[in-house]
Coordinates of C-alpha atoms in Angstrom, one line a residue:
X1 CA -23.5 2.9 31.2
X2 CA -23.2 -0.9 30.8
X3 CA -20.3 -2.3 28.8
X4 CA -19.9 -5.5 26.9
X5 CA -16.9 -7.3 25.4
X6 CA -16.0 -7.6 21.7
X7 CA -13.5 -10.3 20.7
X8 CA -11.6 -9.7 17.5
X9 CA -8.8 -11.7 16.1
X10 CA -6.0 -9.6 14.4
X11 CA -2.5 -10.2 13.3
X12 CA -0.1 -9.8 16.3
X13 CA 2.2 -7.3 14.5
X14 CA -0.8 -5.2 13.6
X15 CA -2.0 -5.2 17.2
X16 CA 1.5 -4.2 18.5
X17 CA 1.8 -1.3 15.9
X18 CA -1.7 -0.1 16.8
X19 CA -1.1 -0.3 20.5
X20 CA 2.2 1.7 20.1
X21 CA 0.4 4.4 18.0
X22 CA -2.5 4.6 20.4
X23 CA -0.2 4.8 23.4
X24 CA 1.7 7.7 21.7
X25 CA -1.7 9.4 21.3
X26 CA -2.6 8.8 25.0
X27 CA -5.2 6.2 24.2
X28 CA -5.6 2.5 24.9
X29 CA -7.0 0.0 22.5
X30 CA -10.5 0.1 24.1
X31 CA -10.7 3.9 23.8
X32 CA -9.5 3.8 20.2
X33 CA -12.0 1.2 19.2
X34 CA -14.8 3.0 21.0
X35 CA -13.8 6.2 19.1
X36 CA -13.9 4.3 15.8
X37 CA -17.4 2.9 16.6
X38 CA -18.7 6.3 17.6
X39 CA -17.3 7.8 14.5
X40 CA -18.9 5.1 12.4
X41 CA -22.3 5.8 14.0
X42 CA -21.9 9.6 13.5
X43 CA -21.0 9.0 9.8
X44 CA -23.7 6.5 9.4
X45 CA -21.1 4.2 7.8
X46 CA -17.4 3.5 7.8
X47 CA -15.7 6.8 8.7
X48 CA -13.1 6.7 6.0
X49 CA -13.0 5.8 2.3
X50 CA -12.7 2.1 1.5
X51 CA -11.5 1.3 -2.0
X52 CA -9.1 -0.9 -3.9
X53 CA -5.7 0.4 -4.4
X54 CA -5.3 1.5 -8.0
X55 CA -2.0 2.5 -9.6
X56 CA -1.5 6.1 -10.7
X57 CA -1.2 7.1 -14.4
X58 CA 2.6 6.7 -14.4
X59 CA 2.5 3.2 -12.9
X60 CA -0.2 2.2 -15.3
X61 CA 1.8 3.5 -18.2
X62 CA 4.9 1.6 -17.0
X63 CA 2.9 -1.6 -16.7
X64 CA 1.5 -1.2 -20.2
X65 CA 5.0 -0.6 -21.5
X66 CA 6.2 -3.8 -19.8
X67 CA 3.4 -5.8 -21.3
X68 CA 4.3 -4.4 -24.8
X69 CA 8.0 -5.3 -24.2
X70 CA 7.0 -8.9 -23.2
X71 CA 5.0 -9.3 -26.4
X72 CA 7.6 -7.8 -28.7
X73 CA 11.1 -8.2 -27.1
X74 CA 12.8 -7.8 -30.5
X75 CA 11.7 -4.2 -30.6
X76 CA 13.8 -3.3 -27.6
X77 CA 17.5 -3.1 -26.9
X78 CA 19.0 -5.8 -24.6
X79 CA 22.0 -5.4 -22.4
X80 CA 24.5 -8.0 -21.3
X81 CA 25.1 -6.4 -17.9
X82 CA 24.0 -3.6 -15.6
X83 CA 27.4 -1.9 -16.2
X84 CA 26.6 -1.8 -19.9
X85 CA 23.4 0.0 -19.1
X86 CA 25.2 2.5 -16.9
X87 CA 27.8 3.1 -19.5
X88 CA 25.1 4.1 -22.0
X89 CA 23.3 6.2 -19.5
X90 CA 26.4 8.1 -18.6
X91 CA 27.4 8.5 -22.2
X92 CA 24.0 10.2 -22.9
X93 CA 24.3 12.5 -19.9

C-alpha cells in the first residue's frame, strides 16, 4: 500500500502529551492518526461527539444567582473579611 504525508501544525505541548499517551498505549503518532482516520471512515463522520461545553444545572443556577447579586447588591449581606464569613459559617454549624 502506498503512503503519503500529512502535515499538521499543533501546539507543542499538545503534541508532547499525545505522544506520551500513545507511547503508553504502544502506539506512535502515525499509528494513532491512522486509527483516527480509519475510525472516521467507519463512522462516516467524526468518531466522537463534537459539541460546545455547556454548564450543568448547578453551574447555570450559580451563574444566574451571581447575575442577580450584581443587579441588586443591596439585597445581599456583605462581609468585611473572609474571617468574618468563616465565623458566621462556624456559628451556624
